[in-house]
Short mmCIF file of C-alpha atoms in Angstrom, two decimals:
data_model
loop_
_atom_site.label_atom_id
_atom_site.label_comp_id
_atom_site.label_asym_id
_atom_site.label_seq_id
_atom_site.Cartn_x
_atom_site.Cartn_y
_atom_site.Cartn_z
CA UNK A 1 108.49 185.86 210.59
CA UNK A 2 106.67 187.98 213.20
CA UNK A 3 106.49 190.90 210.76
CA UNK A 4 104.80 188.74 208.13
CA UNK A 5 102.07 187.68 210.60
CA UNK A 6 101.73 191.19 212.09
CA UNK A 7 100.98 190.00 215.66
CA UNK A 8 99.54 192.32 218.29
CA UNK A 9 102.02 193.70 220.79
CA UNK A 10 101.00 192.82 224.34
CA UNK A 11 102.91 194.40 227.22
CA UNK A 12 103.65 192.37 230.29
CA UNK A 13 100.80 192.07 232.78
CA UNK A 14 102.71 193.97 235.45
CA UNK A 15 103.63 196.83 233.11
CA UNK A 16 102.30 200.35 233.64
CA UNK A 17 100.46 200.16 230.30
CA UNK A 18 98.51 197.01 231.22
CA UNK A 19 97.75 198.27 234.71
CA UNK A 20 96.37 201.48 233.19
CA UNK A 21 94.21 199.64 230.62
CA UNK A 22 92.74 197.30 233.25
CA UNK A 23 92.05 200.23 235.57
CA UNK A 24 90.20 202.14 232.85
CA UNK A 25 88.06 199.12 231.89
CA UNK A 26 87.18 198.63 235.54
CA UNK A 27 86.14 202.29 235.81
CA UNK A 28 83.99 201.89 232.68
CA UNK A 29 82.16 198.96 234.22
CA UNK A 30 83.75 195.97 232.54
CA UNK A 31 85.54 194.63 229.48
CA UNK A 32 82.47 194.28 227.24
CA UNK A 33 79.30 196.40 226.91
CA UNK A 34 76.57 194.87 229.05
CA UNK A 35 73.06 195.81 230.11
CA UNK A 36 72.59 195.58 233.86
CA UNK A 37 69.35 194.41 235.39
CA UNK A 38 66.41 196.79 235.75
CA UNK A 39 66.62 199.12 238.71
CA UNK A 40 63.71 199.26 241.13
CA UNK A 41 60.72 201.26 239.91
CA UNK A 42 60.69 204.93 240.84
CA UNK A 43 58.11 206.47 243.14
CA UNK A 44 55.65 208.43 241.03
CA UNK A 45 55.65 212.22 241.50
CA UNK A 46 53.08 213.84 243.74
CA UNK A 47 49.75 214.49 241.99
CA UNK A 48 50.04 218.15 243.01
CA UNK A 49 52.58 218.64 240.21
CA UNK A 50 49.71 218.50 237.72
CA UNK A 51 47.05 220.46 239.61
CA UNK A 52 47.57 223.86 237.98
CA UNK A 53 47.65 222.33 234.50
CA UNK A 54 44.25 220.75 235.14
CA UNK A 55 42.67 224.10 236.01
CA UNK A 56 43.02 225.58 232.53
CA UNK A 57 43.70 229.26 231.88
CA UNK A 58 42.14 231.95 234.02
CA UNK A 59 43.39 235.19 235.58
CA UNK A 60 44.04 233.36 238.87
CA UNK A 61 46.20 230.64 237.31
CA UNK A 62 49.44 232.38 236.42
CA UNK A 63 51.32 229.10 236.51
CA UNK A 64 50.64 228.27 232.85
CA UNK A 65 49.83 231.60 231.24
CA UNK A 66 48.85 235.22 231.50
CA UNK A 67 45.17 236.09 231.73
CA UNK A 68 43.00 233.68 229.77
CA UNK A 69 45.57 232.39 227.29
CA UNK A 70 48.59 230.12 227.33
CA UNK A 71 50.69 227.95 225.06
CA UNK A 72 51.50 224.29 225.59
CA UNK A 73 55.18 225.31 225.76
CA UNK A 74 54.43 227.53 228.76
CA UNK A 75 52.50 224.65 230.31
CA UNK A 76 55.48 222.35 229.79
CA UNK A 77 57.88 224.70 231.57
CA UNK A 78 55.47 224.99 234.50
CA UNK A 79 55.16 221.21 234.72
CA UNK A 80 58.92 220.66 234.45
CA UNK A 81 59.52 223.15 237.27
CA UNK A 82 57.03 221.28 239.47
CA UNK A 83 58.54 217.88 238.69
CA UNK A 84 62.07 219.14 239.46
CA UNK A 85 60.83 220.09 242.94
CA UNK A 86 59.30 216.67 243.55
CA UNK A 87 61.01 214.93 246.49
CA UNK A 88 60.51 211.47 244.98
CA UNK A 89 62.00 211.90 241.52
CA UNK A 90 63.04 215.53 240.97
CA UNK A 91 66.73 214.64 241.34
CA UNK A 92 66.41 212.01 238.58
CA UNK A 93 65.27 214.48 235.89
CA UNK A 94 67.85 215.57 233.31
CA UNK A 95 66.58 218.73 231.57
CA UNK A 96 68.28 219.17 228.18
CA UNK A 97 68.03 222.16 225.85
CA UNK A 98 70.34 222.89 222.90
CA UNK A 99 69.27 226.45 222.20
CA UNK A 100 66.53 229.03 222.74
CA UNK A 101 65.91 228.21 226.41
CA UNK A 102 64.56 231.72 226.89
CA UNK A 103 62.34 231.43 223.83
CA UNK A 104 60.72 228.51 225.62
CA UNK A 105 60.44 230.53 228.85
CA UNK A 106 62.87 228.32 230.77
CA UNK A 107 64.99 231.06 232.31
CA UNK A 108 63.33 230.61 235.72
CA UNK A 109 64.81 227.12 235.87
CA UNK A 110 68.35 228.54 235.67
CA UNK A 111 67.99 229.88 239.21
CA UNK A 112 65.97 226.88 240.39
CA UNK A 113 68.38 224.06 239.50
CA UNK A 114 71.28 225.68 237.62
CA UNK A 115 73.11 224.73 234.43
CA UNK A 116 75.68 221.95 234.71
CA UNK A 117 79.28 223.03 234.07
CA UNK A 118 82.10 220.66 234.99
CA UNK A 119 84.39 223.55 235.99
CA UNK A 120 81.72 225.84 237.40
CA UNK A 121 80.83 229.30 236.07
CA UNK A 122 83.76 231.22 234.65
CA UNK A 123 82.05 234.35 233.30
CA UNK A 124 79.66 237.06 234.39
CA UNK A 125 76.40 236.98 232.40
CA UNK A 126 75.74 240.26 230.58
CA UNK A 127 72.21 240.45 232.01
CA UNK A 128 73.20 239.99 235.65
CA UNK A 129 72.91 243.75 236.19
CA UNK A 130 69.15 243.47 235.66
CA UNK A 131 67.34 242.83 238.93
CA UNK A 132 64.50 241.02 237.15
CA UNK A 133 66.76 238.90 234.96
CA UNK A 134 66.93 235.14 235.44
CA UNK A 135 70.54 235.06 234.33
CA UNK A 136 72.58 232.03 233.37
CA UNK A 137 73.67 230.30 236.55
CA UNK A 138 76.24 227.58 235.93
CA UNK A 139 77.64 225.28 238.61
CA UNK A 140 79.31 221.91 239.10
CA UNK A 141 76.10 220.54 240.57
CA UNK A 142 73.76 222.19 238.04
CA UNK A 143 70.98 219.98 236.65
CA UNK A 144 70.20 221.49 233.22
CA UNK A 145 72.32 220.43 230.25
CA UNK A 146 72.55 223.62 228.15
CA UNK A 147 74.21 222.21 225.03
CA UNK A 148 74.45 225.27 222.82
CA UNK A 149 73.43 224.99 219.16
CA UNK A 150 74.27 221.32 219.07
CA UNK A 151 71.39 218.93 218.37
CA UNK A 152 73.79 216.00 217.86
CA UNK A 153 75.36 216.51 221.26
CA UNK A 154 71.97 216.99 222.86
CA UNK A 155 70.66 213.71 221.43
CA UNK A 156 73.85 212.02 222.66
CA UNK A 157 73.12 213.37 226.15
CA UNK A 158 69.51 212.23 225.80
CA UNK A 159 70.63 208.70 224.92
CA UNK A 160 73.19 208.66 227.75
CA UNK A 161 70.62 209.77 230.34
CA UNK A 162 67.88 207.59 228.85
CA UNK A 163 69.99 204.42 228.93
CA UNK A 164 71.54 205.01 232.38
CA UNK A 165 68.99 202.59 233.81
CA UNK A 166 70.70 199.76 231.88
CA UNK A 167 74.32 200.93 231.94
CA UNK A 168 74.55 202.29 235.49
CA UNK A 169 71.37 201.08 237.18
CA UNK A 170 70.14 204.66 237.62
CA UNK A 171 66.65 205.71 236.48
CA UNK A 172 67.53 209.15 235.15
CA UNK A 173 64.71 210.70 233.11
CA UNK A 174 65.76 213.02 230.26
CA UNK A 175 63.43 215.88 229.37
CA UNK A 176 64.88 217.19 226.11
CA UNK A 177 63.11 220.21 224.57
CA UNK A 178 64.09 221.68 221.20
CA UNK A 179 62.72 223.23 218.02
CA UNK A 180 60.70 220.40 216.49
CA UNK A 181 62.23 220.86 213.02
CA UNK A 182 65.65 220.16 214.52
CA UNK A 183 64.82 216.72 215.86
CA UNK A 184 63.66 213.89 213.64
CA UNK A 185 64.48 215.81 210.47
CA UNK A 186 67.96 217.02 211.42
CA UNK A 187 69.23 214.20 213.66
CA UNK A 188 66.76 211.44 212.83
CA UNK A 189 69.46 208.78 212.73
CA UNK A 190 70.26 209.49 216.38
CA UNK A 191 66.55 209.17 217.20
CA UNK A 192 66.59 205.77 215.52
CA UNK A 193 69.71 204.85 217.51
CA UNK A 194 67.93 205.91 220.70
CA UNK A 195 65.13 203.47 219.95
CA UNK A 196 67.62 200.73 219.08
CA UNK A 197 69.41 201.24 222.42
CA UNK A 198 66.06 201.11 224.23
CA UNK A 199 66.44 204.65 225.49
CA UNK A 200 63.77 205.99 227.83
CA UNK A 201 62.70 209.58 228.34
CA UNK A 202 60.86 212.48 226.75
CA UNK A 203 61.59 214.39 223.55
CA UNK A 204 59.60 217.63 223.40
CA UNK A 205 59.37 219.16 219.94
CA UNK A 206 58.63 222.80 220.71
CA UNK A 207 57.48 225.48 218.25
CA UNK A 208 55.80 222.60 216.40
CA UNK A 209 53.21 222.77 213.61
CA UNK A 210 53.34 224.27 210.13
CA UNK A 211 51.50 227.48 211.04
CA UNK A 212 52.13 228.14 214.73
CA UNK A 213 55.66 229.63 214.57
CA UNK A 214 54.65 232.51 212.33
CA UNK A 215 57.25 234.38 210.35
CA UNK A 216 59.85 231.61 210.33
CA UNK A 217 59.14 230.04 206.93
CA UNK A 218 61.15 227.04 205.79
CA UNK A 219 63.56 226.95 208.70
CA UNK A 220 61.20 226.26 211.58
CA UNK A 221 57.69 225.46 210.37
CA UNK A 222 57.33 221.77 211.12
CA UNK A 223 54.44 219.94 209.50
CA UNK A 224 55.92 216.46 209.33
CA UNK A 225 57.83 215.50 212.51
CA UNK A 226 54.99 213.20 213.60
CA UNK A 227 55.36 211.30 210.34
CA UNK A 228 59.08 210.88 210.98
CA UNK A 229 58.62 209.91 214.63
CA UNK A 230 56.13 207.24 213.59
CA UNK A 231 58.92 205.38 211.79
CA UNK A 232 60.61 204.55 215.12
CA UNK A 233 58.68 201.53 216.47
CA UNK A 234 59.18 202.26 220.17
CA UNK A 235 58.69 206.03 219.96
CA UNK A 236 55.29 207.01 221.38
CA UNK A 237 54.07 210.26 219.79
CA UNK A 238 51.47 212.80 220.95
CA UNK A 239 50.27 216.26 219.94
CA UNK A 240 48.35 217.71 222.94
CA UNK A 241 46.07 220.74 222.72
CA UNK A 242 45.65 221.64 226.39
CA UNK A 243 47.75 221.77 229.53
CA UNK A 244 45.81 218.97 231.21
CA UNK A 245 46.43 216.70 228.19
CA UNK A 246 50.15 217.38 228.50
CA UNK A 247 50.09 216.55 232.20
CA UNK A 248 48.18 213.33 231.60
CA UNK A 249 50.63 212.21 228.92
CA UNK A 250 53.76 212.97 230.96
CA UNK A 251 52.34 211.21 234.01
CA UNK A 252 51.39 208.17 231.90
CA UNK A 253 54.81 208.20 230.23
CA UNK A 254 56.70 208.22 233.53
CA UNK A 255 54.61 205.30 234.77
CA UNK A 256 55.00 203.30 231.57
CA UNK A 257 58.76 203.75 231.33
CA UNK A 258 59.91 203.82 234.97
CA UNK A 259 57.26 201.86 236.87
CA UNK A 260 55.97 199.36 234.31
CA UNK A 261 59.52 199.20 232.87
CA UNK A 262 58.49 199.38 229.21
CA UNK A 263 61.44 200.19 226.93
CA UNK A 264 59.92 203.08 224.97
CA UNK A 265 60.50 206.81 224.68
CA UNK A 266 58.05 209.64 224.06
CA UNK A 267 57.84 212.40 221.47
CA UNK A 268 55.44 215.18 222.48
CA UNK A 269 54.97 218.31 220.39
CA UNK A 270 54.56 221.72 222.01
CA UNK A 271 53.26 224.92 220.43
CA UNK A 272 53.84 228.61 221.04
CA UNK A 273 50.35 229.67 219.91
CA UNK A 274 48.48 231.17 222.87
CA UNK A 275 44.78 230.43 223.30
CA UNK A 276 42.29 229.58 226.03
CA UNK A 277 43.05 226.29 227.77
CA UNK A 278 39.97 224.48 229.01
CA UNK A 279 39.99 222.80 232.43
CA UNK A 280 40.23 219.03 232.52
CA UNK A 281 36.81 217.44 231.84
CA UNK A 282 35.05 215.71 234.72
CA UNK A 283 34.91 212.47 232.72
CA UNK A 284 36.31 209.72 234.97
CA UNK A 285 37.90 208.05 231.94
CA UNK A 286 39.51 211.18 230.51
CA UNK A 287 43.08 210.06 231.26
CA UNK A 288 42.62 206.75 229.46
CA UNK A 289 41.03 208.48 226.46
CA UNK A 290 43.82 211.06 226.16
CA UNK A 291 46.45 208.31 226.29
CA UNK A 292 44.61 206.15 223.75
CA UNK A 293 44.56 209.05 221.29
CA UNK A 294 41.12 210.66 220.99
CA UNK A 295 38.14 211.87 223.01
CA UNK A 296 35.04 214.00 222.49
CA UNK A 297 35.79 217.49 223.79
CA UNK A 298 32.52 219.29 223.04
CA UNK A 299 29.15 217.76 222.17
CA UNK A 300 26.73 219.88 220.17
CA UNK A 301 23.67 221.04 222.05
CA UNK A 302 21.63 221.39 218.85
CA UNK A 303 19.55 218.64 217.25
CA UNK A 304 19.84 219.44 213.56
CA UNK A 305 19.27 216.79 210.92
CA UNK A 306 22.71 217.41 209.41
CA UNK A 307 25.45 216.21 211.72
CA UNK A 308 29.28 216.42 211.73
CA UNK A 309 32.21 215.25 213.84
CA UNK A 310 35.18 217.64 213.77
CA UNK A 311 38.65 216.31 214.63
CA UNK A 312 41.34 218.74 215.80
CA UNK A 313 44.81 218.30 217.26
CA UNK A 314 46.75 220.83 219.34
CA UNK A 315 46.35 224.27 217.69
CA UNK A 316 43.55 223.10 215.38
CA UNK A 317 41.28 222.19 218.30
CA UNK A 318 40.33 225.85 219.03
CA UNK A 319 39.90 226.34 215.27
CA UNK A 320 37.54 223.35 215.11
CA UNK A 321 35.53 224.83 217.99
CA UNK A 322 35.08 228.06 216.01
CA UNK A 323 34.09 226.06 212.92
CA UNK A 324 31.47 224.16 214.93
CA UNK A 325 29.94 227.46 216.06
CA UNK A 326 29.71 228.72 212.45
CA UNK A 327 28.19 225.44 211.24
CA UNK A 328 25.52 225.51 213.91
CA UNK A 329 24.72 229.20 213.64
CA UNK A 330 24.81 229.79 209.88
CA UNK A 331 24.16 226.37 208.32
CA UNK A 332 22.06 224.44 210.87
CA UNK A 333 24.64 221.66 211.13
CA UNK A 334 25.17 220.11 214.57
CA UNK A 335 28.90 219.62 215.10
CA UNK A 336 30.76 217.76 217.85
CA UNK A 337 34.44 218.59 218.44
CA UNK A 338 37.07 215.94 219.21
CA UNK A 339 40.66 216.28 220.39
CA UNK A 340 42.97 213.80 218.67
CA UNK A 341 46.07 213.52 220.80
CA UNK A 342 47.76 210.86 218.63
CA UNK A 343 46.95 209.66 215.13
CA UNK A 344 50.08 207.51 215.36
CA UNK A 345 48.92 205.57 218.42
CA UNK A 346 45.40 205.19 217.02
CA UNK A 347 46.84 203.72 213.83
CA UNK A 348 49.23 201.38 215.64
CA UNK A 349 46.44 200.01 217.84
CA UNK A 350 44.16 199.52 214.82
CA UNK A 351 46.90 197.70 212.89
CA UNK A 352 47.44 195.45 215.89
CA UNK A 353 43.73 194.60 215.93
CA UNK A 354 43.83 193.78 212.21
CA UNK A 355 46.79 191.47 212.80
CA UNK A 356 45.05 189.67 215.64
CA UNK A 357 41.97 189.15 213.47
CA UNK A 358 44.12 187.86 210.60
CA UNK A 359 45.85 185.28 212.77
CA UNK A 360 42.81 184.26 214.85
CA UNK A 361 39.85 184.02 212.46
CA UNK A 362 37.92 181.71 214.79
CA UNK A 363 37.94 184.13 217.71
CA UNK A 364 35.81 187.18 218.37
CA UNK A 365 37.21 190.00 216.18
CA UNK A 366 39.15 192.76 217.88
CA UNK A 367 37.62 196.19 217.20
CA UNK A 368 40.05 199.11 216.87
CA UNK A 369 39.48 201.84 219.43
CA UNK A 370 38.85 204.49 216.77
CA UNK A 371 36.19 202.28 215.14
CA UNK A 372 34.61 201.46 218.50
CA UNK A 373 34.09 205.08 219.52
CA UNK A 374 33.04 206.34 216.07
CA UNK A 375 30.53 203.62 215.17
CA UNK A 376 28.10 205.17 217.65
CA UNK A 377 28.41 208.66 216.12
CA UNK A 378 26.27 210.17 213.37
CA UNK A 379 27.16 212.42 210.45
CA UNK A 380 30.38 213.01 208.56
CA UNK A 381 33.92 213.36 209.92
CA UNK A 382 36.31 216.20 209.05
CA UNK A 383 39.86 216.19 210.44
CA UNK A 384 42.00 219.35 210.42
CA UNK A 385 45.70 219.05 211.26
CA UNK A 386 48.66 221.42 211.42
CA UNK A 387 50.61 218.52 209.92
CA UNK A 388 50.58 216.94 206.48
CA UNK A 389 47.32 215.32 205.42
CA UNK A 390 48.87 211.87 205.39
CA UNK A 391 48.99 211.91 209.22
CA UNK A 392 45.19 211.94 209.79
CA UNK A 393 44.77 209.91 206.58
CA UNK A 394 46.49 207.05 208.42
CA UNK A 395 43.28 206.10 210.26
CA UNK A 396 40.87 206.43 207.31
CA UNK A 397 40.40 202.66 206.97
CA UNK A 398 38.86 202.41 210.44
CA UNK A 399 36.50 205.43 210.27
CA UNK A 400 32.98 204.15 209.47
CA UNK A 401 31.70 207.56 208.32
CA UNK A 402 32.58 209.66 205.27
CA UNK A 403 35.97 211.13 206.14
CA UNK A 404 37.57 214.34 204.85
CA UNK A 405 41.08 215.49 205.79
CA UNK A 406 42.64 218.96 205.85
CA UNK A 407 46.37 219.43 206.43
CA UNK A 408 49.46 221.51 205.72
CA UNK A 409 51.17 219.93 202.73
CA UNK A 410 53.82 222.25 201.29
CA UNK A 411 56.71 224.37 202.48
CA UNK A 412 56.39 226.75 205.40
CA UNK A 413 55.85 230.44 204.63
CA UNK A 414 56.72 233.59 206.55
CA UNK A 415 53.43 235.22 207.54
CA UNK A 416 51.10 235.72 210.49
CA UNK A 417 49.14 232.71 211.72
CA UNK A 418 45.78 233.79 210.32
CA UNK A 419 47.22 234.16 206.81
CA UNK A 420 49.18 230.92 207.07
CA UNK A 421 46.08 228.97 208.09
CA UNK A 422 44.15 230.43 205.20
CA UNK A 423 47.05 229.62 202.87
CA UNK A 424 47.21 225.98 204.01
CA UNK A 425 43.40 225.77 204.14
CA UNK A 426 43.01 224.61 207.75
CA UNK A 427 41.22 227.63 209.27
CA UNK A 428 37.61 227.60 210.46
CA UNK A 429 36.33 228.74 207.05
CA UNK A 430 37.88 225.76 205.27
CA UNK A 431 36.73 223.35 207.97
CA UNK A 432 33.19 224.64 207.47
CA UNK A 433 33.43 224.33 203.67
CA UNK A 434 34.91 220.82 203.89
CA UNK A 435 32.10 219.79 206.26
CA UNK A 436 29.37 221.19 204.00
CA UNK A 437 30.94 219.57 200.93
CA UNK A 438 31.14 216.17 202.62
CA UNK A 439 27.51 216.48 203.76
CA UNK A 440 26.49 217.33 200.18
CA UNK A 441 28.39 214.30 198.90
CA UNK A 442 26.48 212.16 201.40
CA UNK A 443 23.13 213.62 200.31
CA UNK A 444 22.50 215.38 203.62
CA UNK A 445 22.52 218.91 202.09
CA UNK A 446 21.64 220.50 198.77
CA UNK A 447 24.65 221.24 196.53
CA UNK A 448 23.43 224.82 195.97
CA UNK A 449 24.63 225.68 199.46
CA UNK A 450 28.31 225.35 198.49
CA UNK A 451 28.71 228.32 196.10
CA UNK A 452 26.93 230.59 198.55
CA UNK A 453 29.07 229.30 201.39
CA UNK A 454 32.34 229.92 199.53
CA UNK A 455 31.31 233.52 198.98
CA UNK A 456 30.02 234.05 202.53
CA UNK A 457 33.13 232.50 204.08
CA UNK A 458 35.39 234.78 202.02
CA UNK A 459 37.25 231.92 200.34
CA UNK A 460 39.04 232.55 197.04
CA UNK A 461 38.29 229.47 194.89
CA UNK A 462 41.20 230.32 192.59
CA UNK A 463 43.84 230.69 195.30
CA UNK A 464 47.19 228.99 194.83
CA UNK A 465 47.50 225.34 195.89
CA UNK A 466 49.72 225.36 199.00
CA UNK A 467 51.05 221.90 198.16
CA UNK A 468 53.00 223.36 195.24
CA UNK A 469 53.58 226.90 196.49
#
């Protein structure tokens, strides 16, 4: 009769088996999964951690670059090193990297905090003989999780560290940096699971953008991770251009997640393209503007009748600055340059305003932030992105001006950056042409200017369409 009903076998309570099972459940924190109450808010890191990022690039600021150029990846490593030293929260940071730590310039951190190894270091690194080498230092109390080529395992570590506040009552803060193509595309289901588990922390998609990691073609040239990250409701995504923007976003993220106790996590893209980093503007509201998603970086000093607003993000901001100079010098078009740190957050806020207006027709309408700041501007708007056009297209509805978008639809190609940006039609020449064309469409310029401009800018009108190449 027992066989027919297939009952569970239960050892006696005083048996070794039952004692073992109860002991293991006790060690794991209980018999059922449970979220513990929020731990006390952390103490924010010292403001000094961000000082060098705010200075921009110059020969005297070797913290983020060499000479007058730097990449946002280099800025990230500098910031992470400073935060790890912070007496308030440095011990709570969990740096995670699956591969290419040296490509990101993280080798200095090996000596600073060490790589975690449960059994300690059991080998002699091949580069230890080099006096200048920052060789792999592993130890039982190391802080960096060096996961090897294992994005799945790295995301698992990210989730474990990012949910420790609810499972163990410990506010550990994961800083996971990886090749951006190997995140939401390769292990996107884990990213979704992280959001579902209310994970906190930072994902840094390095070597991001379709044209910035030149020579890597299909494997690494990411032009769509921001589209994929936007599908996770509690993932907050940014694409900073300058070191000070990165510092502002990380500081705001730490406060939002570990002081305000908001259950979100951040995706921030980093680039390996080196260019001049401007110092943080004196604008008292600059931090709020960077966090909200857009701010005017450079206002034109000319007063031409034809006017344009140029949107750039990350690596396309310096390109937009060059385009503005060409427009003003050669075509008498006054052009302001804007840094868009997050099309995703601008769109989400605008959609929220639309919903409020739909449900509360008798109240004063909410005005989306992007509409509010642009309604005071004159001329046409041209947005150039190192991501697919659909990303900046997402805010079209709320732009009051004529709006033209340039982006990198198509597969990555192995070439140098200048050729790639011409191929995908996001360089300064195409920004200029798109601006002139939009002005012509709006009746602000004569159409005859376009054929001459195409020739002067060196653009091949019969070049292959990158979307299908």
